Amino acid sequence: MSSYLDDARPETDQAGTPHLRPALHYTARDTWLNDPNGLVFYRGTYHLYYQNNPHGNVWGNMSWGHATSTDLVQWTEQPVAIACDDAEDIYSGSIVVDHANCSGFGSAENPPLVAIYTSAFKSGADYEGTQAQSLAYSNDAGMTWTKFAGNPVLTRGSANFRDPKVFSYPGPDGLCWVMAAVEAGEQKVVFYRSANLRDWELASEFGPANAAGGEWECPDLFPLPVDGDPDRTKWVLVVNINPGAVAGGSGGQYFVGDFDGFTFTPDPSSLLDSPVYATSGAGAEAGRLRECRWLDWGRDYYAAVSFSNIPDGRRLMIGWLSNWDYANSLPTFPWRSGMSLVREVSLETVDGRPALVQAPVLPPLESVQRLDGRELHGVQPLPEILPGEAQVIDAEILPGAADRCGFRLWEDSDGGAAVLAYEPAAGVLTLDRTDAGETAFHQAFASVESAPVALEDGVLTLRIVVDHCSVEVFAQGGKVVLTDLIFPRVGNKGSSVFAEGGAAIFRKLAVAAVG
Ligand code: FRU
């Protein structure tokens, strides 16, 4: 198998952007990536495959890149796993461990890993103009892959049938494989069933529902206990949408409900009266978008899906840290785009209904500076963000008399910064990147994101991960998450806390340097 990692690549004389290379987030060495694909744990290793252009740093030549990790934090890039060819691009999909070898691609002693991916057929190919589902298998624990000679295994004659997420479902007759995929342009998730991963039968369809103003992409469906109670299991259907997400462009919504192996039935508390076809902007329709349930209220968490075969019941997700509105223009070089941190998700009762709660997987926080117990009216500096290091900021804030309080990140000498602000009267957390570092590379980039956040016993709890070109904010223990890219200029390293209009108490303020 050859890939660019084996190539003797010529040295480039273009200046790179090492100050934007994340310490904690995965990026490919010098190529483009988008969606995470085939997330799977097998024999002690976490595998992250992803949409990759092995030959460039804009979208194209879609293939599955590959990285591995033993701790979900440090990732090692591996050779390209499944490469495009003259007939097909390799679009998004998933991987399962076929423990019983029901596909016949391995043996009971050495179960195959089976990738279910979308073949996007090129002109001149047999299935030209359509997207269909295909298989590849690995008999060496995910390092090399062989395309199945009988591909594609599932066609609908559709140009927008893609992104299969497969999982096993225990039925009365034993395990059955279930696929959730999309008819992207019809805002539908389509469910199929199979006994052997090769032959598939339609089981049901879901959608359109809730946010439906763009293409539905990259679905996922998984069970979780509510409030940790194994007797109260609910199913979470994740549907990514582009455009038409709450912050504009790409984003991920979810539904909570039940699944019987054939049909997903959303809880009434998860459904709006009718789908929302707004794509962005103001007005009542756009306002209804805020009533949908979002994985993230920022602009840069897309195509999020979960790992398969995690042994201990944890549900771990990764999203692509970008947005199709401007993804091909991001000002990094030689790579372009990265992945979010891994997020462990759970279901907790919030305001009387089950809601997803997310926590980032982080390395141990060792060098922590404590600045707790400050009453502040004004601005106070925080430890500088040092090159090569990410910061994890943990704060418990009592806004008290302040109208607005929060953080100014990556301040530059002209007073610009990324401003994360909480307004207690409105109950809203905003992240304003309009005056933060580089924004001019695309006219759709500069933006202000906002999410509803209620104080809990008068307190706002934030975990903020600041990493070279991104900020991920987990509010109130991960009930609300907001993720944005920010591209600080070389030398922007100052940051501060602030309170305006009155004093706020930063009861806890801990800043850890990681990296
Ligand atoms: C989502 C997506 C998928 C598709 C892939 C192509 O970002 O559009 O629907 O499979 O990217 O790269």
Short mmCIF file of C-alpha atoms and ligand atoms in Angstrom, two decimals:
data_model
loop_
_atom_site.label_atom_id
_atom_site.label_comp_id
_atom_site.label_asym_id
_atom_site.label_seq_id
_atom_site.Cartn_x
_atom_site.Cartn_y
_atom_site.Cartn_z
CA MET A 1 0.00 0.00 0.00
CA SER A 2 1.46 3.32 -0.93
CA SER A 3 0.55 6.70 0.47
CA TYR A 4 2.00 10.11 0.69
CA LEU A 5 3.64 9.12 3.99
CA ASP A 6 5.89 6.83 1.97
CA ASP A 7 6.58 9.48 -0.67
CA ALA A 8 9.75 11.47 -0.81
CA ARG A 9 7.88 14.76 -0.88
CA PRO A 10 9.70 17.84 -2.08
CA GLU A 11 10.35 20.42 0.61
CA THR A 12 7.99 23.33 0.22
CA ASP A 13 9.34 26.88 0.23
CA GLN A 14 5.99 28.32 1.33
CA ALA A 15 6.01 29.60 4.89
CA GLY A 16 4.00 27.40 7.20
CA THR A 17 1.81 28.35 10.17
CA PRO A 18 3.33 26.36 13.06
CA HIS A 19 1.82 28.81 15.57
CA LEU A 20 -1.62 27.47 14.57
CA ARG A 21 -0.76 23.77 14.89
CA PRO A 22 -2.85 22.40 17.80
CA ALA A 23 -1.24 20.65 20.74
CA LEU A 24 -4.28 18.55 21.70
CA HIS A 25 -6.28 18.26 18.50
CA TYR A 26 -5.50 15.88 15.67
CA THR A 27 -4.35 17.36 12.37
CA ALA A 28 -2.82 15.53 9.41
CA ARG A 29 0.82 16.38 8.78
CA ASP A 30 0.41 18.22 5.49
CA THR A 31 -2.94 17.36 3.94
CA TRP A 32 -6.64 18.11 4.06
CA LEU A 33 -9.14 16.29 6.28
CA ASN A 34 -12.87 16.46 6.98
CA ASP A 35 -15.32 14.03 8.65
CA PRO A 36 -14.14 11.44 11.18
CA ASN A 37 -14.89 7.97 9.76
CA GLY A 38 -14.78 4.40 11.05
CA LEU A 39 -14.04 5.29 14.67
CA VAL A 40 -13.32 1.96 16.35
CA PHE A 41 -11.46 0.50 19.31
CA TYR A 42 -9.71 -2.81 18.69
CA ARG A 43 -7.08 -4.74 20.64
CA GLY A 44 -5.95 -1.81 22.75
CA THR A 45 -5.87 0.78 19.96
CA TYR A 46 -8.30 3.56 19.10
CA HIS A 47 -8.55 4.12 15.35
CA LEU A 48 -9.49 7.43 13.82
CA TYR A 49 -10.06 7.20 10.07
CA TYR A 50 -11.14 10.34 8.30
CA GLN A 51 -12.04 11.96 5.00
CA ASN A 52 -8.66 12.86 3.57
CA ASN A 53 -7.16 14.28 0.41
CA PRO A 54 -3.80 12.45 0.34
CA HIS A 55 -2.53 14.75 -2.40
CA GLY A 56 -3.47 18.22 -1.24
CA ASN A 57 -4.84 20.55 1.38
CA VAL A 58 -8.26 21.33 -0.06
CA TRP A 59 -11.19 18.91 -0.43
CA GLY A 60 -10.75 16.33 -3.22
CA ASN A 61 -9.44 12.79 -3.99
CA MET A 62 -11.55 11.60 -1.08
CA SER A 63 -9.90 8.67 0.67
CA TRP A 64 -9.81 7.41 4.23
CA GLY A 65 -6.80 8.76 6.13
CA HIS A 66 -5.88 7.01 9.37
CA ALA A 67 -4.47 7.79 12.81
CA THR A 68 -4.09 5.64 15.93
CA SER A 69 -3.96 6.30 19.65
CA THR A 70 -3.81 4.35 22.89
CA ASP A 71 -5.11 7.20 25.08
CA LEU A 72 -7.48 9.23 22.83
CA VAL A 73 -5.19 12.27 23.23
CA GLN A 74 -1.94 11.58 21.36
CA TRP A 75 -2.59 10.44 17.79
CA THR A 76 -0.08 8.98 15.33
CA GLU A 77 -0.70 9.42 11.63
CA GLN A 78 -0.68 6.18 9.63
CA PRO A 79 -0.62 5.50 5.88
CA VAL A 80 -3.84 6.13 3.94
CA ALA A 81 -6.23 3.27 4.72
CA ILE A 82 -8.70 3.20 1.82
CA ALA A 83 -7.75 5.15 -1.29
CA CYS A 84 -9.94 6.58 -4.04
CA ASP A 85 -9.43 5.24 -7.56
CA ASP A 86 -10.62 5.95 -11.10
CA ALA A 87 -14.12 4.63 -10.35
CA GLU A 88 -14.93 6.01 -6.91
CA ASP A 89 -14.22 8.49 -4.18
CA ILE A 90 -14.39 6.99 -0.70
CA TYR A 91 -16.92 9.02 1.27
CA SER A 92 -17.83 8.77 4.94
CA GLY A 93 -18.80 5.59 6.76
CA SER A 94 -18.13 3.41 9.76
CA ILE A 95 -16.26 0.31 10.91
CA VAL A 96 -17.49 -2.66 12.93
CA VAL A 97 -15.61 -5.56 14.48
CA ASP A 98 -17.26 -8.66 13.02
CA HIS A 99 -16.59 -10.85 16.07
CA ALA A 100 -18.51 -13.86 14.72
CA ASN A 101 -17.10 -13.48 11.20
CA CYS A 102 -20.62 -13.47 9.76
CA SER A 103 -19.29 -11.50 6.78
CA GLY A 104 -16.84 -14.30 5.99
CA PHE A 105 -13.98 -11.83 5.48
CA GLY A 106 -11.89 -13.26 8.33
CA SER A 107 -12.07 -16.18 10.70
CA ALA A 108 -13.53 -16.77 14.15
CA GLU A 109 -9.99 -16.69 15.58
CA ASN A 110 -9.09 -13.50 13.76
CA PRO A 111 -12.31 -11.53 13.30
CA PRO A 112 -12.22 -9.05 10.45
CA LEU A 113 -12.76 -5.33 10.83
CA VAL A 114 -15.33 -4.36 8.23
CA ALA A 115 -15.60 -0.82 6.88
CA ILE A 116 -18.94 0.23 5.41
CA TYR A 117 -18.31 3.32 3.30
CA THR A 118 -20.01 5.35 0.60
CA SER A 119 -18.77 4.86 -2.95
CA ALA A 120 -19.23 8.21 -4.70
CA PHE A 121 -19.04 6.93 -8.28
CA LYS A 122 -17.15 9.01 -10.81
CA SER A 123 -18.10 9.67 -14.40
CA GLY A 124 -17.37 6.67 -16.57
CA ALA A 125 -17.87 4.23 -13.67
CA ASP A 126 -20.60 1.56 -13.77
CA TYR A 127 -22.74 3.36 -11.22
CA GLU A 128 -21.82 6.83 -12.50
CA GLY A 129 -23.60 9.67 -10.76
CA THR A 130 -24.84 7.64 -7.80
CA GLN A 131 -23.74 7.12 -4.24
CA ALA A 132 -23.98 3.59 -2.84
CA GLN A 133 -22.67 1.61 0.13
CA SER A 134 -19.58 -0.57 -0.18
CA LEU A 135 -17.39 -2.75 2.03
CA ALA A 136 -13.69 -3.08 2.74
CA TYR A 137 -12.12 -5.40 5.29
CA SER A 138 -8.96 -5.64 7.33
CA ASN A 139 -7.36 -8.81 8.70
CA ASP A 140 -4.47 -7.01 10.37
CA ALA A 141 -6.30 -5.01 13.04
CA GLY A 142 -7.10 -2.02 10.85
CA MET A 143 -3.73 -1.27 9.30
CA THR A 144 -4.40 -2.39 5.70
CA TRP A 145 -7.69 -2.73 3.88
CA THR A 146 -9.04 -4.70 0.90
CA LYS A 147 -12.10 -3.55 -1.02
CA PHE A 148 -14.77 -6.27 -1.37
CA ALA A 149 -14.98 -7.55 -4.95
CA GLY A 150 -18.82 -7.54 -4.79
CA ASN A 151 -19.11 -3.77 -4.21
CA PRO A 152 -21.37 -1.91 -4.02
CA VAL A 153 -23.51 -3.95 -1.61
CA LEU A 154 -26.41 -1.49 -1.30
CA THR A 155 -27.73 0.83 -4.01
CA ARG A 156 -30.87 2.94 -4.33
CA GLY A 157 -30.02 4.61 -7.62
CA SER A 158 -29.70 7.82 -5.65
CA ALA A 159 -27.16 10.62 -6.06
CA ASN A 160 -27.27 11.46 -2.33
CA PHE A 161 -27.40 8.16 -0.42
CA ARG A 162 -24.46 8.17 1.94
CA ASP A 163 -22.67 8.07 5.31
CA PRO A 164 -23.57 4.58 6.64
CA LYS A 165 -23.20 4.11 10.40
CA VAL A 166 -23.47 0.42 11.26
CA PHE A 167 -23.91 -1.18 14.69
CA SER A 168 -25.05 -4.53 16.02
CA TYR A 169 -28.47 -4.88 17.58
CA PRO A 170 -29.44 -7.82 19.81
CA GLY A 171 -32.69 -9.32 18.47
CA PRO A 172 -34.65 -12.46 19.39
CA ASP A 173 -32.79 -14.45 16.70
CA GLY A 174 -29.36 -13.24 17.75
CA LEU A 175 -27.35 -10.27 16.63
CA CYS A 176 -28.37 -8.32 13.59
CA TRP A 177 -26.53 -5.47 11.90
CA VAL A 178 -28.35 -2.15 11.57
CA MET A 179 -27.28 0.65 9.24
CA ALA A 180 -28.33 4.29 9.61
CA ALA A 181 -27.56 6.25 6.42
CA VAL A 182 -29.02 9.34 4.79
CA GLU A 183 -30.92 10.42 1.74
CA ALA A 184 -29.17 13.73 2.21
CA GLY A 185 -31.30 15.94 -0.03
CA GLU A 186 -34.59 14.57 1.33
CA GLN A 187 -33.63 15.15 4.98
CA LYS A 188 -34.17 11.47 5.76
CA VAL A 189 -32.32 8.89 7.79
CA VAL A 190 -32.85 5.47 6.22
CA PHE A 191 -32.42 2.31 8.33
CA TYR A 192 -31.38 -1.03 6.85
CA ARG A 193 -30.81 -4.46 8.43
CA SER A 194 -28.44 -7.29 7.57
CA ALA A 195 -27.30 -10.65 8.95
CA ASN A 196 -23.96 -10.72 7.13
CA LEU A 197 -23.07 -7.09 6.28
CA ARG A 198 -23.38 -7.97 2.56
CA ASP A 199 -27.16 -8.21 2.04
CA TRP A 200 -29.32 -5.36 3.30
CA GLU A 201 -33.07 -4.82 3.68
CA LEU A 202 -34.84 -1.55 4.24
CA ALA A 203 -36.33 -1.33 7.75
CA SER A 204 -37.68 2.22 8.07
CA GLU A 205 -37.14 5.92 7.41
CA PHE A 206 -37.07 8.94 9.70
CA GLY A 207 -37.43 12.60 8.73
CA PRO A 208 -37.62 15.37 7.81
CA ALA A 209 -37.93 16.68 11.37
CA ASN A 210 -36.58 19.64 13.34
CA ALA A 211 -33.67 21.34 11.53
CA ALA A 212 -34.20 20.51 7.85
CA GLY A 213 -32.93 23.54 5.93
CA GLY A 214 -29.89 21.74 4.49
CA GLU A 215 -28.63 18.27 3.58
CA TRP A 216 -28.79 15.66 6.32
CA GLU A 217 -25.38 13.96 6.63
CA CYS A 218 -23.45 11.57 8.86
CA PRO A 219 -26.16 10.07 11.11
CA ASP A 220 -25.48 8.01 14.23
CA LEU A 221 -27.78 6.04 16.53
CA PHE A 222 -26.82 4.65 19.94
CA PRO A 223 -28.37 3.73 23.30
CA LEU A 224 -27.46 5.40 26.58
CA PRO A 225 -28.75 4.96 30.13
CA VAL A 226 -30.61 8.00 31.47
CA ASP A 227 -28.95 9.38 34.61
CA GLY A 228 -26.75 6.27 34.67
CA ASP A 229 -29.74 3.95 35.27
CA PRO A 230 -29.36 0.83 33.05
CA ASP A 231 -33.09 0.15 33.36
CA ARG A 232 -33.89 3.45 31.68
CA THR A 233 -32.22 3.30 28.29
CA LYS A 234 -32.98 5.83 25.57
CA TRP A 235 -31.68 5.99 22.01
CA VAL A 236 -29.96 9.07 20.63
CA LEU A 237 -30.24 9.78 16.90
CA VAL A 238 -27.56 12.23 15.76
CA VAL A 239 -28.18 14.00 12.44
CA ASN A 240 -25.61 16.40 11.07
CA ILE A 241 -26.95 19.12 8.80
CA ASN A 242 -25.34 21.46 6.27
CA PRO A 243 -26.33 24.25 5.89
CA GLY A 244 -29.13 25.01 8.33
CA ALA A 245 -27.40 24.58 11.69
CA VAL A 246 -28.12 26.96 14.55
CA ALA A 247 -24.92 29.01 14.22
CA GLY A 248 -25.02 29.07 10.41
CA GLY A 249 -23.68 26.48 7.96
CA SER A 250 -22.76 23.05 9.33
CA GLY A 251 -23.72 21.59 12.71
CA GLY A 252 -25.09 18.56 14.52
CA GLN A 253 -28.58 18.08 15.95
CA TYR A 254 -29.92 15.12 17.89
CA PHE A 255 -33.20 13.44 18.81
CA VAL A 256 -33.90 11.30 21.90
CA GLY A 257 -36.32 8.39 21.58
CA ASP A 258 -36.69 4.63 21.30
CA PHE A 259 -35.45 2.07 18.77
CA ASP A 260 -36.80 -1.48 18.37
CA GLY A 261 -34.26 -2.73 15.84
CA PHE A 262 -36.35 -1.46 12.93
CA THR A 263 -37.82 1.95 13.70
CA PHE A 264 -36.67 5.04 15.60
CA THR A 265 -39.52 6.76 17.47
CA PRO A 266 -38.61 10.17 18.85
CA ASP A 267 -39.91 11.30 22.23
CA PRO A 268 -42.54 14.03 21.79
CA SER A 269 -40.30 16.27 23.94
CA SER A 270 -37.59 15.93 21.26
CA LEU A 271 -39.74 17.02 18.30
CA LEU A 272 -40.86 20.43 17.09
CA ASP A 273 -44.38 20.68 15.62
CA SER A 274 -42.96 20.88 12.10
CA PRO A 275 -39.53 20.89 10.45
CA VAL A 276 -37.53 24.14 10.36
CA TYR A 277 -36.36 25.03 6.86
CA ALA A 278 -34.42 28.17 7.79
CA THR A 279 -30.76 28.16 6.86
CA SER A 280 -29.62 31.22 8.74
CA GLY A 281 -30.45 34.80 9.56
CA ALA A 282 -33.10 36.36 11.77
CA GLY A 283 -36.85 35.88 11.89
CA ALA A 284 -39.24 33.41 13.43
CA GLU A 285 -38.02 30.37 11.45
CA ALA A 286 -34.40 30.99 12.44
CA GLY A 287 -35.64 31.47 16.02
CA ARG A 288 -37.22 28.01 15.92
CA LEU A 289 -33.80 26.58 15.11
CA ARG A 290 -32.82 27.46 18.68
CA GLU A 291 -35.54 25.06 19.91
CA CYS A 292 -33.88 22.10 18.18
CA ARG A 293 -31.39 20.08 20.18
CA TRP A 294 -27.79 20.81 19.22
CA LEU A 295 -24.60 18.92 19.95
CA ASP A 296 -22.80 22.23 19.81
CA TRP A 297 -23.85 25.89 19.53
CA GLY A 298 -20.63 27.03 17.82
CA ARG A 299 -19.76 26.98 14.16
CA ASP A 300 -17.04 24.38 14.11
CA TYR A 301 -18.23 20.97 15.26
CA TYR A 302 -19.51 18.92 12.34
CA ALA A 303 -20.00 15.35 11.10
CA ALA A 304 -19.74 14.11 14.70
CA VAL A 305 -20.10 10.35 15.14
CA SER A 306 -19.25 7.85 17.85
CA PHE A 307 -16.76 5.00 18.28
CA SER A 308 -17.78 1.39 17.95
CA ASN A 309 -16.57 -1.55 20.06
CA ILE A 310 -15.69 0.51 23.15
CA PRO A 311 -15.59 -2.21 25.81
CA ASP A 312 -16.64 -0.32 28.94
CA GLY A 313 -19.93 1.23 27.84
CA ARG A 314 -18.54 4.74 27.33
CA ARG A 315 -19.94 6.57 24.30
CA LEU A 316 -17.15 8.59 22.72
CA MET A 317 -17.60 11.02 19.85
CA ILE A 318 -15.36 13.10 17.60
CA GLY A 319 -16.43 15.91 15.27
CA TRP A 320 -14.67 17.74 12.48
CA LEU A 321 -13.46 21.12 13.69
CA SER A 322 -14.75 23.15 10.76
CA ASN A 323 -17.72 24.36 8.77
CA TRP A 324 -18.39 23.94 5.04
CA ASP A 325 -19.10 27.69 4.85
CA TYR A 326 -15.35 28.38 4.76
CA ALA A 327 -13.49 25.08 5.34
CA ASN A 328 -11.42 25.21 2.15
CA SER A 329 -10.09 28.68 3.01
CA LEU A 330 -8.76 28.20 6.54
CA PRO A 331 -5.42 30.02 6.88
CA THR A 332 -3.25 27.09 7.99
CA PHE A 333 -0.37 25.54 6.09
CA PRO A 334 0.63 22.88 5.12
CA TRP A 335 -2.33 21.05 6.74
CA ARG A 336 -5.92 22.19 6.67
CA SER A 337 -8.57 21.28 9.31
CA GLY A 338 -8.43 19.24 12.47
CA MET A 339 -10.60 17.09 14.69
CA SER A 340 -12.35 18.06 17.90
CA LEU A 341 -11.22 16.59 21.18
CA VAL A 342 -12.81 13.23 21.90
CA ARG A 343 -16.02 13.83 23.87
CA GLU A 344 -17.60 11.36 26.25
CA VAL A 345 -21.36 11.79 26.04
CA SER A 346 -24.08 10.72 28.47
CA LEU A 347 -27.80 11.33 28.97
CA GLU A 348 -28.97 13.32 31.95
CA THR A 349 -32.38 14.65 32.85
CA VAL A 350 -32.28 18.40 32.23
CA ASP A 351 -35.47 20.46 32.63
CA GLY A 352 -37.48 17.26 32.86
CA ARG A 353 -36.24 15.51 29.70
CA PRO A 354 -33.15 13.49 28.78
CA ALA A 355 -30.41 15.63 27.23
CA LEU A 356 -26.89 14.91 25.98
CA VAL A 357 -24.12 16.02 28.30
CA GLN A 358 -20.55 16.11 26.97
CA ALA A 359 -17.12 16.00 28.60
CA PRO A 360 -13.83 16.37 26.73
CA VAL A 361 -11.21 13.64 27.13
CA LEU A 362 -8.06 15.42 28.32
CA PRO A 363 -4.59 14.40 29.43
CA PRO A 364 -3.89 14.68 33.19
CA LEU A 365 -3.83 18.37 34.16
CA GLU A 366 -0.49 18.78 35.90
CA SER A 367 0.79 22.32 35.86
CA VAL A 368 -2.23 24.20 37.19
CA GLN A 369 -2.23 27.82 38.38
CA ARG A 370 -5.00 28.61 40.88
CA LEU A 371 -6.41 32.15 40.87
CA ASP A 372 -9.52 31.30 42.89
CA GLY A 373 -11.71 33.56 44.96
CA ARG A 374 -11.43 36.90 43.12
CA GLU A 375 -14.04 39.59 43.20
CA LEU A 376 -13.55 41.50 39.99
CA HIS A 377 -14.98 44.65 38.41
CA GLY A 378 -12.75 45.41 35.43
CA VAL A 379 -10.08 43.37 33.70
CA GLN A 380 -7.44 41.09 35.13
CA PRO A 381 -4.74 39.25 33.16
CA LEU A 382 -4.48 35.48 33.05
CA PRO A 383 -1.31 33.41 32.52
CA GLU A 384 -0.10 33.80 28.95
CA ILE A 385 -0.89 31.17 26.34
CA LEU A 386 2.57 29.81 25.50
CA PRO A 387 3.57 28.51 22.06
CA GLY A 388 3.18 24.74 21.84
CA GLU A 389 0.85 24.60 24.81
CA ALA A 390 -2.90 24.41 25.10
CA GLN A 391 -4.72 25.80 28.12
CA VAL A 392 -7.57 24.24 30.03
CA ILE A 393 -9.40 26.89 32.05
CA ASP A 394 -11.82 25.78 34.77
CA ALA A 395 -14.02 28.52 36.19
CA GLU A 396 -16.95 28.87 38.57
CA ILE A 397 -18.37 32.36 38.23
CA LEU A 398 -21.04 34.14 40.27
CA PRO A 399 -22.01 37.03 37.99
CA GLY A 400 -23.46 38.95 40.95
CA ALA A 401 -23.86 42.61 39.97
CA ALA A 402 -22.03 42.29 36.65
CA ASP A 403 -23.99 42.84 33.41
CA ARG A 404 -21.40 40.86 31.46
CA CYS A 405 -18.43 38.79 32.53
CA GLY A 406 -16.10 36.26 31.03
CA PHE A 407 -12.83 35.86 29.15
CA ARG A 408 -10.82 37.71 26.54
CA LEU A 409 -8.59 35.20 24.74
CA TRP A 410 -5.56 35.79 22.48
CA GLU A 411 -5.53 39.56 22.96
CA ASP A 412 -3.50 41.44 20.39
CA SER A 413 -1.77 44.81 20.69
CA ASP A 414 -4.71 46.61 19.02
CA GLY A 415 -7.17 45.43 21.67
CA GLY A 416 -8.62 42.62 19.58
CA ALA A 417 -9.47 39.32 21.24
CA ALA A 418 -11.88 36.40 21.13
CA VAL A 419 -14.49 37.36 23.71
CA LEU A 420 -16.39 34.72 25.65
CA ALA A 421 -19.05 36.59 27.63
CA TYR A 422 -21.96 35.65 29.85
CA GLU A 423 -24.93 37.98 30.28
CA PRO A 424 -26.95 36.91 33.33
CA ALA A 425 -30.03 39.02 32.47
CA ALA A 426 -30.39 37.29 29.10
CA GLY A 427 -29.09 33.90 30.27
CA VAL A 428 -26.89 33.77 27.20
CA LEU A 429 -23.25 32.79 26.63
CA THR A 430 -21.66 34.35 23.54
CA LEU A 431 -18.37 33.82 21.75
CA ASP A 432 -17.40 36.76 19.55
CA ARG A 433 -14.56 36.13 17.11
CA THR A 434 -15.20 39.14 14.87
CA ASP A 435 -12.09 40.92 16.19
CA ALA A 436 -9.92 37.90 16.97
CA GLY A 437 -6.77 37.40 14.90
CA GLU A 438 -7.19 36.45 11.23
CA THR A 439 -10.76 36.67 9.95
CA ALA A 440 -10.42 38.16 6.45
CA PHE A 441 -9.56 34.90 4.67
CA HIS A 442 -13.29 34.29 4.10
CA GLN A 443 -16.23 36.70 4.28
CA ALA A 444 -18.40 34.13 6.09
CA PHE A 445 -15.92 33.55 8.92
CA ALA A 446 -16.21 36.49 11.32
CA SER A 447 -19.16 35.73 13.58
CA VAL A 448 -20.72 35.81 17.02
CA GLU A 449 -22.18 32.58 18.42
CA SER A 450 -24.58 32.39 21.32
CA ALA A 451 -26.14 29.66 23.43
CA PRO A 452 -28.80 29.71 26.16
CA VAL A 453 -27.20 28.91 29.53
CA ALA A 454 -29.06 29.11 32.85
CA LEU A 455 -27.17 29.77 36.07
CA GLU A 456 -27.28 26.89 38.56
CA ASP A 457 -27.63 28.16 42.14
CA GLY A 458 -26.36 31.49 40.81
CA VAL A 459 -23.20 29.89 39.36
CA LEU A 460 -21.83 29.55 35.83
CA THR A 461 -19.38 26.65 35.50
CA LEU A 462 -17.09 26.64 32.47
CA ARG A 463 -14.40 24.31 31.18
CA ILE A 464 -12.65 26.06 28.30
CA VAL A 465 -10.04 24.34 26.13
CA VAL A 466 -7.91 26.88 24.27
CA ASP A 467 -5.63 25.26 21.69
CA HIS A 468 -3.73 27.38 19.12
CA CYS A 469 -6.60 27.76 16.65
CA SER A 470 -9.72 26.65 18.49
CA VAL A 471 -11.74 27.13 21.62
CA GLU A 472 -14.15 24.52 22.98
CA VAL A 473 -16.40 25.69 25.81
CA PHE A 474 -18.23 23.19 28.04
CA ALA A 475 -20.78 25.09 30.15
CA GLN A 476 -22.64 23.79 33.23
CA GLY A 477 -20.84 20.45 33.25
CA GLY A 478 -21.20 19.97 29.49
CA LYS A 479 -24.95 20.58 29.16
CA VAL A 480 -24.16 23.30 26.63
CA VAL A 481 -21.11 23.18 24.35
CA LEU A 482 -19.81 25.88 22.03
CA THR A 483 -16.87 25.30 19.68
CA ASP A 484 -15.26 27.82 17.37
CA LEU A 485 -12.09 28.13 15.35
CA ILE A 486 -10.03 31.27 16.06
CA PHE A 487 -6.79 32.09 14.21
CA PRO A 488 -4.60 34.26 16.45
CA ARG A 489 -1.77 36.19 14.85
CA VAL A 490 1.81 35.27 15.74
CA GLY A 491 2.52 36.81 19.13
CA ASN A 492 -1.09 37.00 20.42
CA LYS A 493 -0.74 35.27 23.76
CA GLY A 494 -2.29 37.45 26.42
CA SER A 495 -5.70 36.70 27.85
CA SER A 496 -7.75 38.03 30.71
CA VAL A 497 -10.93 37.74 32.73
CA PHE A 498 -13.36 40.63 32.89
CA ALA A 499 -16.55 41.84 34.57
CA GLU A 500 -18.53 44.88 33.38
CA GLY A 501 -21.30 46.90 35.05
CA GLY A 502 -20.58 45.54 38.52
CA ALA A 503 -18.45 42.98 40.33
CA ALA A 504 -18.48 39.25 39.58
CA ILE A 505 -16.90 36.61 41.78
CA PHE A 506 -14.60 34.09 40.12
CA ARG A 507 -15.01 31.52 42.88
CA LYS A 508 -12.84 29.05 41.02
CA LEU A 509 -10.30 29.95 38.37
CA ALA A 510 -7.75 27.30 37.48
CA VAL A 511 -5.55 27.52 34.40
CA ALA A 512 -3.68 24.39 33.33
CA ALA A 513 -1.02 24.34 30.63
CA VAL A 514 -1.04 21.16 28.55
CA GLY A 515 1.09 20.06 25.67
C1 FRU B 1 -20.01 15.64 5.31
C2 FRU B 1 -19.82 15.04 3.94
C3 FRU B 1 -20.44 13.66 3.87
C4 FRU B 1 -19.67 12.99 2.77
C5 FRU B 1 -18.28 13.58 2.95
C6 FRU B 1 -17.52 13.80 1.70
O1 FRU B 1 -19.09 16.62 5.63
O2 FRU B 1 -20.37 15.89 2.95
O3 FRU B 1 -21.84 13.66 3.67
O4 FRU B 1 -19.67 11.60 2.89
O5 FRU B 1 -18.46 14.83 3.63
O6 FRU B 1 -16.20 14.22 1.97
#
